Coordinates of C-alpha atoms in Angstrom, one line a residue:
Chain A
M24 CA 106.8 285.6 -3.2
N25 CA 107.6 283.3 -0.4
A26 CA 110.6 284.7 1.6
A27 CA 112.1 281.2 1.7
N28 CA 112.7 280.9 -2.0
A29 CA 113.3 284.6 -2.8
P30 CA 116.1 286.2 -0.8
T31 CA 115.3 289.7 -2.1
A32 CA 111.6 289.3 -1.2
A33 CA 109.4 292.2 -0.3
P34 CA 108.6 292.7 3.4
Y35 CA 105.2 291.2 2.9
T36 CA 103.5 288.2 1.4
T37 CA 101.0 288.8 -1.5
I38 CA 97.8 286.9 -1.1
V39 CA 95.6 286.5 -4.2
G40 CA 92.4 284.6 -4.8
L41 CA 90.5 284.5 -8.1
E42 CA 86.9 284.3 -9.2
V43 CA 86.5 283.2 -12.7
H44 CA 83.3 283.3 -14.8
L45 CA 83.2 281.0 -17.8
Q46 CA 80.7 280.9 -20.5
L47 CA 80.0 277.2 -21.4
Q48 CA 80.2 276.1 -25.0
T49 CA 76.6 275.2 -25.5
R50 CA 74.5 276.0 -28.5
T51 CA 71.6 277.3 -26.5
K52 CA 71.1 279.2 -23.2
L53 CA 70.9 277.6 -19.8
F54 CA 67.1 277.7 -19.5
C55 CA 65.7 278.3 -23.0
G56 CA 66.4 277.4 -26.6
C57 CA 67.8 280.8 -27.6
S58 CA 71.2 280.7 -29.4
T59 CA 74.3 281.7 -27.5
A60 CA 76.2 282.7 -30.6
F61 CA 78.3 285.8 -30.0
G62 CA 78.0 289.0 -32.1
A63 CA 74.4 288.7 -33.3
P64 CA 72.4 292.0 -33.7
P65 CA 71.0 293.2 -30.3
N66 CA 67.9 291.6 -28.9
T67 CA 67.6 288.9 -31.6
Q68 CA 68.4 286.0 -29.4
V69 CA 65.7 286.5 -26.8
C70 CA 62.5 284.8 -25.8
P71 CA 59.9 285.0 -23.0
V72 CA 62.1 282.9 -20.7
C73 CA 65.3 284.9 -20.9
L74 CA 63.4 288.2 -21.0
G75 CA 61.8 287.2 -17.8
L76 CA 58.2 287.6 -19.1
P77 CA 55.4 286.6 -16.7
G78 CA 54.3 282.9 -17.0
S79 CA 57.5 281.7 -18.6
L80 CA 59.4 278.8 -17.0
P81 CA 63.0 277.8 -17.2
V82 CA 64.1 274.2 -18.1
M83 CA 67.7 273.2 -17.5
N84 CA 70.0 272.6 -20.5
R85 CA 71.5 269.1 -20.1
A86 CA 74.6 269.9 -22.1
A87 CA 75.3 272.9 -19.9
F88 CA 75.1 270.8 -16.8
E89 CA 77.4 268.1 -18.3
L90 CA 80.0 270.7 -19.4
A91 CA 79.9 272.2 -16.0
M92 CA 80.5 268.8 -14.5
K93 CA 83.5 268.3 -16.8
A94 CA 85.0 271.5 -15.7
A95 CA 84.6 270.6 -12.0
L96 CA 85.9 267.1 -12.5
A97 CA 89.0 268.5 -14.4
L98 CA 89.6 270.7 -11.3
D99 CA 89.4 267.6 -9.1
C100 CA 86.2 268.8 -7.4
T101 CA 83.8 266.6 -5.5
I102 CA 80.5 266.5 -7.4
A103 CA 77.5 266.7 -5.1
S104 CA 75.0 263.9 -5.4
F105 CA 72.2 266.4 -4.9
T106 CA 72.2 270.0 -6.0
K107 CA 69.7 272.8 -6.4
W108 CA 69.4 276.4 -7.7
D109 CA 68.6 279.6 -5.9
R110 CA 67.5 283.1 -6.7
K111 CA 70.0 285.8 -6.1
N112 CA 67.9 289.0 -5.9
Y113 CA 69.1 292.4 -7.1
F114 CA 67.9 295.1 -9.4
Y115 CA 69.9 296.0 -12.5
P116 CA 68.5 296.8 -16.0
D117 CA 70.5 294.0 -17.6
L118 CA 68.8 291.4 -15.3
P119 CA 65.3 291.3 -16.5
K120 CA 63.8 289.0 -13.9
G121 CA 65.2 291.0 -11.0
Y122 CA 67.1 287.9 -9.8
Q123 CA 69.8 285.7 -11.2
I124 CA 69.3 282.0 -11.1
S125 CA 72.5 280.8 -9.3
Q126 CA 73.6 278.3 -6.7
F127 CA 73.9 279.3 -3.0
D128 CA 74.2 276.6 -0.3
L129 CA 74.2 273.4 -2.4
P130 CA 76.5 274.1 -5.4
F131 CA 77.0 271.0 -7.7
S132 CA 80.7 270.8 -6.9
S133 CA 83.3 271.9 -4.3
S134 CA 86.8 271.3 -2.9
G135 CA 89.0 270.9 -5.9
S136 CA 92.5 272.1 -7.0
L137 CA 94.6 272.9 -10.0
E138 CA 98.4 273.1 -10.0
V139 CA 100.5 275.4 -12.1
V140 CA 104.1 274.5 -12.8
D141 CA 106.5 276.9 -14.5
P142 CA 109.0 274.9 -16.6
K143 CA 111.4 277.8 -16.4
G144 CA 111.2 277.7 -12.6
T145 CA 110.5 281.4 -12.0
F146 CA 108.2 280.2 -9.2
A147 CA 107.8 277.0 -7.3
P148 CA 104.9 274.7 -8.5
R149 CA 101.8 276.1 -6.9
T150 CA 98.6 274.1 -6.1
V151 CA 95.6 276.4 -5.9
R152 CA 92.6 275.0 -4.1
I153 CA 89.2 275.5 -5.6
V154 CA 86.4 276.4 -3.1
R155 CA 83.6 275.6 -5.5
V156 CA 82.4 275.5 -9.0
H157 CA 78.7 276.3 -9.6
L158 CA 76.4 276.8 -12.6
E159 CA 74.4 280.0 -13.1
E160 CA 73.0 282.2 -15.8
D161 CA 74.7 285.3 -17.3
A162 CA 73.2 288.7 -17.3
G163 CA 72.6 290.9 -20.4
K164 CA 74.8 293.8 -21.5
S165 CA 74.2 297.5 -20.7
M166 CA 75.9 300.1 -22.8
H167 CA 76.3 303.7 -21.6
D168 CA 77.6 306.4 -23.8
D169 CA 79.5 308.6 -21.3
T170 CA 80.3 311.3 -24.0
A171 CA 76.6 311.9 -24.5
G172 CA 76.2 313.1 -20.8
R173 CA 72.9 312.0 -19.4
A174 CA 72.0 309.8 -22.3
D175 CA 69.9 306.7 -21.9
S176 CA 71.6 303.4 -21.3
R177 CA 70.9 300.7 -23.9
I178 CA 70.2 297.2 -23.0
D179 CA 71.0 294.1 -25.1
L180 CA 69.6 290.9 -23.6
N181 CA 71.2 288.4 -26.1
R182 CA 73.7 287.3 -23.4
A183 CA 71.0 287.0 -20.7
G184 CA 70.7 283.4 -19.7
T185 CA 73.9 282.2 -21.2
P186 CA 75.3 279.3 -19.1
L187 CA 78.1 280.4 -16.8
C188 CA 80.4 278.4 -14.5
E189 CA 81.7 280.3 -11.5
I190 CA 85.0 279.1 -10.3
V191 CA 86.2 280.4 -6.9
T192 CA 89.7 279.7 -5.6
E193 CA 91.1 279.9 -2.1
P194 CA 93.6 282.7 -1.7
D195 CA 96.5 280.5 -2.5
L196 CA 98.4 282.5 -5.1
R197 CA 101.4 284.4 -4.0
S198 CA 102.3 286.8 -6.8
P199 CA 100.8 288.5 -9.8
Q200 CA 103.0 286.3 -12.1
E201 CA 101.6 283.2 -10.5
A202 CA 98.1 284.4 -10.9
R203 CA 98.6 285.0 -14.6
A204 CA 100.4 281.6 -15.1
W205 CA 97.6 279.8 -13.2
L206 CA 94.9 281.5 -15.4
N207 CA 96.8 280.3 -18.5
E208 CA 96.8 276.8 -17.1
L209 CA 93.1 277.0 -16.3
K210 CA 92.3 278.3 -19.8
L211 CA 94.3 275.6 -21.4
L212 CA 92.6 272.9 -19.4
L213 CA 89.1 274.2 -20.2
E214 CA 90.0 274.5 -23.9
Y215 CA 91.4 271.0 -24.0
L216 CA 88.1 269.7 -22.5
G217 CA 86.0 271.7 -24.9
V218 CA 84.2 273.3 -21.9
S219 CA 84.6 276.9 -23.1
D220 CA 86.3 278.8 -25.8
C221 CA 87.8 281.0 -23.1
N222 CA 87.7 284.1 -25.3
M223 CA 88.3 287.1 -23.1
Q224 CA 87.6 289.6 -25.8
E225 CA 84.2 288.2 -26.3
G226 CA 83.6 287.9 -22.6
S227 CA 83.6 284.0 -22.5
L228 CA 86.1 284.2 -19.6
R229 CA 86.0 286.9 -17.0
V230 CA 88.3 287.3 -14.0
D231 CA 88.0 289.2 -10.7
A232 CA 90.9 289.1 -8.3
N233 CA 90.9 289.5 -4.5
V234 CA 94.2 290.7 -3.1
N235 CA 95.7 291.8 0.2
L236 CA 99.1 291.7 1.9
H237 CA 100.3 289.8 5.0
I238 CA 102.9 291.8 6.8
P239 CA 105.0 290.1 9.5
E240 CA 105.6 292.5 12.4
A241 CA 108.5 292.5 14.9
S242 CA 106.3 290.9 17.5
G243 CA 105.7 287.9 15.2
R244 CA 102.1 288.9 14.6
I245 CA 101.0 289.0 11.0
A246 CA 99.2 292.2 10.0
K247 CA 96.7 291.9 7.1
T248 CA 95.7 294.7 4.8
P249 CA 92.0 295.1 3.8
I250 CA 91.0 292.8 1.0
V251 CA 90.4 294.6 -2.3
E252 CA 88.4 293.0 -5.2
I253 CA 89.7 294.1 -8.6
K254 CA 87.3 294.1 -11.6
N255 CA 87.3 295.2 -15.3
M256 CA 90.4 293.2 -16.3
N257 CA 90.2 292.2 -20.0
S258 CA 93.2 290.0 -20.4
F259 CA 95.5 287.8 -18.3
R260 CA 98.2 290.4 -18.9
S261 CA 96.0 293.0 -17.4
V262 CA 95.2 290.7 -14.4
E263 CA 99.0 290.6 -13.8
R264 CA 99.4 294.3 -14.3
A265 CA 96.4 295.2 -12.1
L266 CA 97.7 293.0 -9.3
I267 CA 101.3 294.5 -9.5
Y268 CA 99.8 297.9 -9.2
E269 CA 97.4 297.0 -6.4
V270 CA 100.1 295.3 -4.3
A271 CA 102.3 298.4 -4.5
R272 CA 99.3 300.6 -3.8
Q273 CA 98.3 298.6 -0.7
W274 CA 101.9 298.6 0.6
E275 CA 102.0 302.3 0.2
E276 CA 98.7 302.7 1.9
W277 CA 99.7 300.4 4.7
Q278 CA 102.8 302.5 5.5
Q279 CA 100.6 305.6 5.7
T280 CA 97.4 304.4 7.4
R281 CA 98.2 301.0 9.1
A282 CA 94.6 300.1 8.2
E283 CA 94.0 296.4 8.7
L284 CA 91.5 293.9 7.4
G285 CA 88.1 294.1 9.2
T286 CA 88.3 297.8 9.9
M287 CA 86.4 298.7 6.8
P288 CA 84.0 297.1 4.3
K289 CA 85.5 295.2 1.4
Q290 CA 86.5 297.6 -1.3
T291 CA 86.0 297.0 -5.0
R292 CA 88.4 298.7 -7.4
G293 CA 88.1 298.8 -11.2
W294 CA 91.2 298.4 -13.4
D295 CA 91.8 301.3 -15.8
D296 CA 93.9 299.6 -18.4
P297 CA 95.1 302.6 -20.4
A298 CA 95.9 304.5 -17.3
G299 CA 97.4 301.5 -15.6
V300 CA 95.8 302.1 -12.2
T301 CA 92.9 300.7 -10.1
R302 CA 90.2 303.1 -9.0
A303 CA 87.8 302.8 -6.2
Q304 CA 84.3 302.0 -7.3
R305 CA 81.2 303.3 -5.7
H306 CA 80.1 301.0 -2.9
K307 CA 76.4 300.3 -2.2
E308 CA 76.1 299.3 1.4
E309 CA 73.1 297.0 0.8
S310 CA 74.4 295.4 -2.3
S311 CA 75.6 292.3 -0.6
D312 CA 72.1 291.5 0.7
Y313 CA 70.9 289.2 -2.1
R314 CA 68.2 287.5 -0.1
Y315 CA 68.9 284.1 -1.7
F316 CA 66.1 281.6 -1.6
P317 CA 65.5 278.2 -3.4
E318 CA 64.4 278.6 -7.1
P319 CA 60.9 277.2 -7.1
D320 CA 60.8 277.0 -10.9
L321 CA 63.6 274.4 -11.2
V322 CA 63.6 271.0 -9.6
P323 CA 66.8 269.7 -7.9
V324 CA 69.3 267.6 -9.8
T325 CA 70.8 264.3 -8.6
V326 CA 74.0 262.8 -9.9
S327 CA 74.7 259.0 -9.6
P328 CA 78.1 257.4 -9.5
Q329 CA 77.3 255.8 -12.9
Q330 CA 76.6 259.2 -14.5
L331 CA 79.8 260.6 -13.0
A332 CA 81.8 257.7 -14.4
A333 CA 80.2 258.3 -17.9
V334 CA 81.2 261.9 -17.8
R335 CA 84.7 261.1 -16.7
A336 CA 85.0 258.5 -19.5
S337 CA 84.0 261.0 -22.1
M338 CA 86.7 263.5 -21.0
E339 CA 89.9 264.0 -22.9
S340 CA 93.2 263.8 -21.0
P341 CA 94.1 267.1 -19.4
P342 CA 97.2 269.2 -20.3
K343 CA 99.1 268.1 -17.1
Q344 CA 98.7 264.4 -18.0
L345 CA 99.6 265.1 -21.7
R346 CA 102.8 266.8 -20.7
Q347 CA 103.9 263.8 -18.7
S348 CA 103.0 261.3 -21.4
L349 CA 104.8 263.3 -24.1
Q350 CA 107.9 263.3 -21.9
S351 CA 107.9 259.6 -21.2
Q352 CA 106.6 258.4 -24.6
W353 CA 108.8 260.6 -26.8
N354 CA 111.7 261.3 -24.5
I355 CA 111.5 265.1 -24.7
S356 CA 112.2 267.6 -21.9
A357 CA 109.6 269.0 -19.6
Y358 CA 110.2 272.4 -21.2
D359 CA 109.6 271.0 -24.7
A360 CA 106.5 269.1 -23.6
D361 CA 105.2 272.3 -22.1
V362 CA 105.7 274.4 -25.2
L363 CA 103.9 271.8 -27.4
V364 CA 101.0 271.1 -25.0
N365 CA 100.4 274.9 -24.5
Q366 CA 99.7 275.2 -28.2
G367 CA 96.6 273.0 -27.9
R368 CA 95.4 269.5 -28.7
D369 CA 95.7 269.7 -32.5
L370 CA 99.3 270.7 -32.4
V371 CA 100.1 267.9 -30.0
A372 CA 98.4 265.4 -32.4
Y373 CA 100.6 266.8 -35.3
F374 CA 103.7 266.4 -33.1
E375 CA 102.8 262.8 -32.2
T376 CA 102.2 261.8 -35.8
L377 CA 105.4 263.4 -36.8
A378 CA 107.4 261.9 -34.0
A379 CA 106.1 258.4 -34.9
Q380 CA 106.9 258.9 -38.6
V381 CA 110.4 260.2 -38.1
G382 CA 111.0 257.7 -35.3
G383 CA 112.1 260.2 -32.7
G384 CA 110.6 262.8 -30.3
K385 CA 113.6 265.1 -30.1
V386 CA 114.1 265.7 -33.8
A387 CA 110.3 266.1 -34.2
S388 CA 110.1 268.5 -31.2
N389 CA 113.0 270.6 -32.6
W390 CA 111.3 270.9 -36.0
M391 CA 108.0 271.8 -34.3
Q392 CA 109.4 274.5 -32.1
Q393 CA 112.0 276.0 -34.5
D394 CA 110.1 275.8 -37.8
V395 CA 106.4 274.7 -37.6
L396 CA 105.5 277.0 -34.7
R397 CA 107.5 280.0 -36.2
M398 CA 105.8 279.6 -39.6
L399 CA 102.4 279.1 -38.0
K400 CA 102.9 282.3 -36.1
E401 CA 103.9 284.2 -39.2
R402 CA 101.1 282.9 -41.3
G403 CA 98.4 282.8 -38.6
G404 CA 95.7 280.2 -38.6
A405 CA 95.3 276.8 -37.1
I406 CA 97.6 273.8 -37.4
A407 CA 94.9 271.9 -39.1
D408 CA 95.1 274.3 -42.1
F409 CA 98.9 274.2 -42.2
P410 CA 100.0 273.4 -45.7
V411 CA 102.6 270.9 -44.7
Q412 CA 101.1 268.0 -42.7
P413 CA 103.2 265.6 -40.6
A414 CA 103.8 263.1 -43.5
G415 CA 105.3 265.8 -45.7
L416 CA 107.6 267.1 -43.0
A417 CA 108.6 263.6 -42.0
D418 CA 109.7 263.0 -45.6
L419 CA 111.8 266.1 -45.5
I420 CA 113.4 265.2 -42.1
A421 CA 114.2 261.7 -43.5
R422 CA 116.2 263.3 -46.3
V423 CA 118.2 265.3 -43.8
T424 CA 118.8 262.2 -41.8
A425 CA 120.0 260.4 -44.9
G426 CA 122.4 263.2 -45.5
T427 CA 120.9 264.4 -48.8
F428 CA 121.2 267.9 -47.6
D429 CA 121.8 269.7 -44.3
T430 CA 119.4 271.4 -41.9
S431 CA 119.8 274.9 -43.2
R432 CA 119.1 273.7 -46.8
A433 CA 116.1 271.8 -45.4
R434 CA 114.8 275.0 -43.9
E435 CA 114.8 276.6 -47.3
I436 CA 113.0 273.6 -48.8
F437 CA 110.5 273.7 -45.9
A438 CA 109.8 277.4 -46.5
E439 CA 109.0 276.6 -50.1
M440 CA 106.8 273.6 -49.1
V441 CA 104.8 275.9 -46.8
A442 CA 104.6 278.8 -49.2
N443 CA 103.4 276.9 -52.1
G444 CA 102.0 273.7 -50.6
R445 CA 104.5 271.5 -52.4
S446 CA 106.0 268.2 -51.3
A447 CA 109.6 267.8 -50.4
A448 CA 110.3 265.6 -53.4
D449 CA 108.7 268.2 -55.7
V450 CA 110.8 271.1 -54.3
V451 CA 114.0 269.0 -54.3
G452 CA 113.5 268.0 -57.9
A453 CA 112.7 271.6 -59.0
M454 CA 115.7 273.1 -57.2
E455 CA 118.0 270.3 -58.5
I456 CA 118.9 269.6 -55.0
A457 CA 121.2 266.6 -54.6
A458 CA 124.1 265.9 -52.4
V459 CA 127.3 267.2 -53.8
G460 CA 129.8 264.4 -54.4
E461 CA 133.2 264.4 -52.7
D462 CA 135.2 265.0 -56.0
E463 CA 133.0 268.0 -56.9
L464 CA 133.4 269.4 -53.4
R465 CA 137.2 269.0 -53.6
D466 CA 137.3 270.8 -56.9
L467 CA 135.3 273.7 -55.6
C468 CA 137.5 273.9 -52.5
R469 CA 140.6 274.0 -54.6
E470 CA 139.2 276.7 -56.9
L471 CA 138.1 279.0 -54.1
L472 CA 141.3 278.6 -52.1
A473 CA 143.2 279.6 -55.2
R474 CA 141.0 282.6 -55.6
N475 CA 141.2 283.8 -52.0
P476 CA 144.8 283.9 -50.9
K477 CA 144.0 286.4 -48.1
I478 CA 141.5 284.0 -46.4
V479 CA 144.0 281.2 -46.7
A480 CA 146.7 283.4 -45.1
D481 CA 144.2 284.4 -42.3
V482 CA 143.4 280.8 -41.5
Q483 CA 147.0 279.8 -41.5
G484 CA 147.6 282.8 -39.2
G485 CA 145.2 281.1 -36.7
K486 CA 141.9 282.8 -37.7
E487 CA 140.0 279.7 -38.5
Q488 CA 136.7 281.6 -38.7
A489 CA 137.9 283.4 -41.8
V490 CA 136.9 280.3 -43.7
A491 CA 133.3 281.4 -43.4
G492 CA 133.9 283.7 -46.3
L493 CA 134.6 280.7 -48.5
I494 CA 131.4 278.9 -47.4
G495 CA 129.4 281.9 -48.6
Q496 CA 131.1 281.9 -52.0
A497 CA 130.8 278.1 -52.3
R498 CA 127.0 278.2 -51.6
K499 CA 126.6 280.9 -54.2
Q500 CA 128.2 278.7 -56.8
N501 CA 126.4 275.5 -55.7
A502 CA 123.5 275.9 -53.3
N503 CA 123.7 272.2 -52.5
V504 CA 127.0 272.5 -50.8
N505 CA 126.8 271.2 -47.3
P506 CA 128.5 274.0 -45.2
G507 CA 129.8 271.6 -42.5
E508 CA 131.5 269.2 -45.0
F509 CA 132.9 272.1 -47.0
R510 CA 134.4 273.8 -44.0
T511 CA 136.1 270.6 -42.8
M512 CA 137.5 270.0 -46.3
C513 CA 138.8 273.6 -46.7
L514 CA 140.5 273.6 -43.3
E515 CA 142.0 270.2 -44.1
M516 CA 143.4 271.5 -47.5
I517 CA 144.8 274.7 -46.0
R518 CA 146.6 272.6 -43.3
T519 CA 148.1 270.4 -46.1
M520 CA 149.1 273.5 -48.1
G521 CA 151.0 274.9 -45.1
R522 CA 153.2 271.9 -44.8
Chain B
M15 CA 58.0 287.5 16.7
T16 CA 57.7 291.1 15.7
L17 CA 59.4 293.1 12.9
S18 CA 60.9 296.5 13.7
R19 CA 60.2 299.5 11.5
Q20 CA 63.9 299.3 10.6
D21 CA 63.5 295.8 9.3
V22 CA 60.6 296.8 7.2
A23 CA 62.4 299.9 5.9
K24 CA 65.3 297.7 4.9
V25 CA 63.2 295.2 3.1
G26 CA 61.4 298.1 1.4
M27 CA 64.7 299.6 0.3
L28 CA 65.9 296.2 -1.0
A29 CA 62.7 295.9 -3.0
K30 CA 63.2 299.5 -4.3
L31 CA 59.9 300.6 -2.6
A32 CA 59.7 304.2 -1.4
L33 CA 57.5 303.8 1.6
S34 CA 55.9 306.8 3.4
D35 CA 55.9 306.9 7.2
A36 CA 52.2 305.9 7.2
E37 CA 52.9 303.0 4.8
L38 CA 55.8 301.9 7.0
D39 CA 53.5 301.8 10.0
T40 CA 50.9 299.7 8.2
M41 CA 53.5 297.4 6.7
T42 CA 55.2 296.9 10.0
S43 CA 52.0 295.8 11.7
E44 CA 50.7 293.7 8.8
L45 CA 54.0 292.0 8.0
S46 CA 54.5 291.3 11.7
K47 CA 51.2 289.4 11.7
I48 CA 52.2 287.3 8.8
V49 CA 55.6 286.5 10.2
G50 CA 54.0 285.8 13.6
F51 CA 51.6 283.4 11.9
V52 CA 54.4 281.6 10.1
S53 CA 56.6 281.5 13.2
L54 CA 54.1 279.0 14.7
L55 CA 56.3 276.5 12.8
D56 CA 59.2 277.3 15.1
E57 CA 57.4 275.3 17.7
L58 CA 58.0 272.1 15.8
D59 CA 61.1 270.0 16.4
T60 CA 62.6 269.7 12.9
T61 CA 66.0 268.3 13.9
S62 CA 65.3 265.0 12.2
V63 CA 63.6 266.5 9.2
E64 CA 65.6 266.9 6.0
P65 CA 65.6 270.4 4.6
L66 CA 63.2 270.7 1.7
A67 CA 64.8 271.9 -1.5
H68 CA 61.6 271.8 -3.6
P69 CA 58.0 270.9 -2.8
L70 CA 57.7 268.6 -5.8
D71 CA 59.0 265.1 -5.5
T72 CA 60.5 265.4 -9.0
Q73 CA 64.2 265.6 -10.0
N74 CA 66.4 265.9 -13.1
V75 CA 64.2 267.7 -15.5
F76 CA 66.4 268.6 -18.5
R77 CA 66.0 269.7 -22.1
D78 CA 68.4 268.9 -25.0
D79 CA 70.8 271.6 -26.2
V80 CA 68.7 272.3 -29.4
P81 CA 68.0 275.8 -30.6
A82 CA 64.4 277.0 -30.7
P83 CA 63.2 280.1 -32.5
S84 CA 63.6 283.3 -30.6
L85 CA 61.2 286.3 -30.7
S86 CA 61.7 288.9 -33.3
T87 CA 63.3 292.1 -32.0
A88 CA 60.1 294.0 -32.5
E89 CA 58.2 291.4 -30.4
A90 CA 60.9 291.4 -27.8
L91 CA 60.8 295.2 -27.4
Q92 CA 57.0 295.8 -27.8
S93 CA 56.2 295.8 -24.1
A94 CA 59.2 297.9 -23.1
P95 CA 58.4 301.4 -21.8
R96 CA 61.1 302.7 -24.1
H97 CA 63.2 301.3 -26.9
D98 CA 64.9 302.5 -30.0
G99 CA 64.0 299.6 -32.3
Q100 CA 67.1 297.7 -31.4
Y101 CA 67.8 298.2 -27.7
F102 CA 65.8 298.5 -24.5
L103 CA 66.3 302.1 -23.3
V104 CA 66.6 302.8 -19.5
P105 CA 67.6 305.8 -17.5
A106 CA 71.4 306.1 -17.5
V107 CA 73.1 303.5 -15.4
L108 CA 76.6 304.0 -14.3
G109 CA 79.1 301.5 -13.0
E110 CA 79.4 297.8 -13.4
S111 CA 76.6 295.3 -13.5
G112 CA 76.0 293.8 -10.1
A113 CA 75.8 290.4 -11.8
A114 CA 78.3 287.6 -12.0

């Protein structure tokens, strides 16, 4: 955290940069027509191209390039008018060609940024600069059974050749919390754009983090701890936990060793989630020598301003813009807009339809957050499959506005609508719900006051809250009683009695 | 320009070649000749020449995102030194993939 906005700040600044790998939502691989569907039996989505068999030639998937451009444009990157691919050479059994087709010196995009804002204000808005976004192919998967000792490793090449966007940030994040929040914003953005499903469990989104500490010394000089790259993090939560752990570990190490950046090679540490620690990974000295050279099997790609405009025009509005437009169009708070937008595009569409039909953003937003989201969470599933669609909910809200029943009664009706897929009119009819007339309410009040002299005495003695006992009894007799009206009437009558 | 034995040993290691001392001698002298031959190009002034990304004067070759049939697993595995009918089998590899 920045010392300026955190008085109890640590005696160092945490410096974090992220490297995100993102599988693009294409039907086929980057250079061949094999399916990219997740979960198929091993080695069933492979062909001579992605197996790296001699004589096969890659051909670029147009959809992959366009999705990659969308991602880069959404991150405010500059798209290069000329780009090419390169071979990154290394040997690993899940890389059948012995090289990965990637981008080295002429990536298709560079110099972007993405801001993250916390509506709760736990950190100041942070703009994270993007160094570059490039397009490359994924490797296959290797599985090793540690329990079997020196067993063979098994290789599944279904994933080999899946289109992958690599997004590299500048080290602009200043805390583990910021890193997690920024990743959430990135994920939301990419989901909104339909670039990737960002499913970390299935490996569609993978994150490595680089972290070190800047420590101001008495002389004014800033000491920097060696940069550590953390791998093996399987959720944004584990990114945050790993960074918290690693920051504390580096601070501890600094106090003991005073080792600074540049005195040792960059270290890679793996996050052990169950143990909650990072562990040093074996370092191969030559591993960074990838001997990149231009990929002779792919021709370069050029992008014209017209093509760029067309891709831009096809892009949906990003979350940041949507938050602002929800606030201004429907007059809801930044916090409310954030909650709604963070649920995804379909929920925002539901909200906007509802708000238009009930003629107000605030009431629609309240119902969305207090009722729809809660029910949706309990039931699971998508908003598109929710049994009560905006028109049905708008009808219910209109009845509350008209005073037919109060909000707590409406919640019961809503629960019934959701549980059995019925309309408000249907539920209201079946439950014989109707506003209770004033005479009827007065009779009920009179009857209950007569039956509860102790409560009356309590209220007269100044304990107004004792009247709540009467409300419970009243609702038992007639579920349609509006608690607010009933309470007012009871108190009024008790006052009159006391005179 | 000449290559040192160390240069050749490093290139050999990167290519996963176990070179004997004798092979290292031969390779050092032969590779040096090749590099020397190519380094004739250094004599040219290329300051006004644009870097060449690809020898063909072709750009923008794409295919549509339409699935094509894959190989059967049996076909995919048939040339592998070892497999179990589902997976390629390789000597135990430990640690993370170096990729991506």
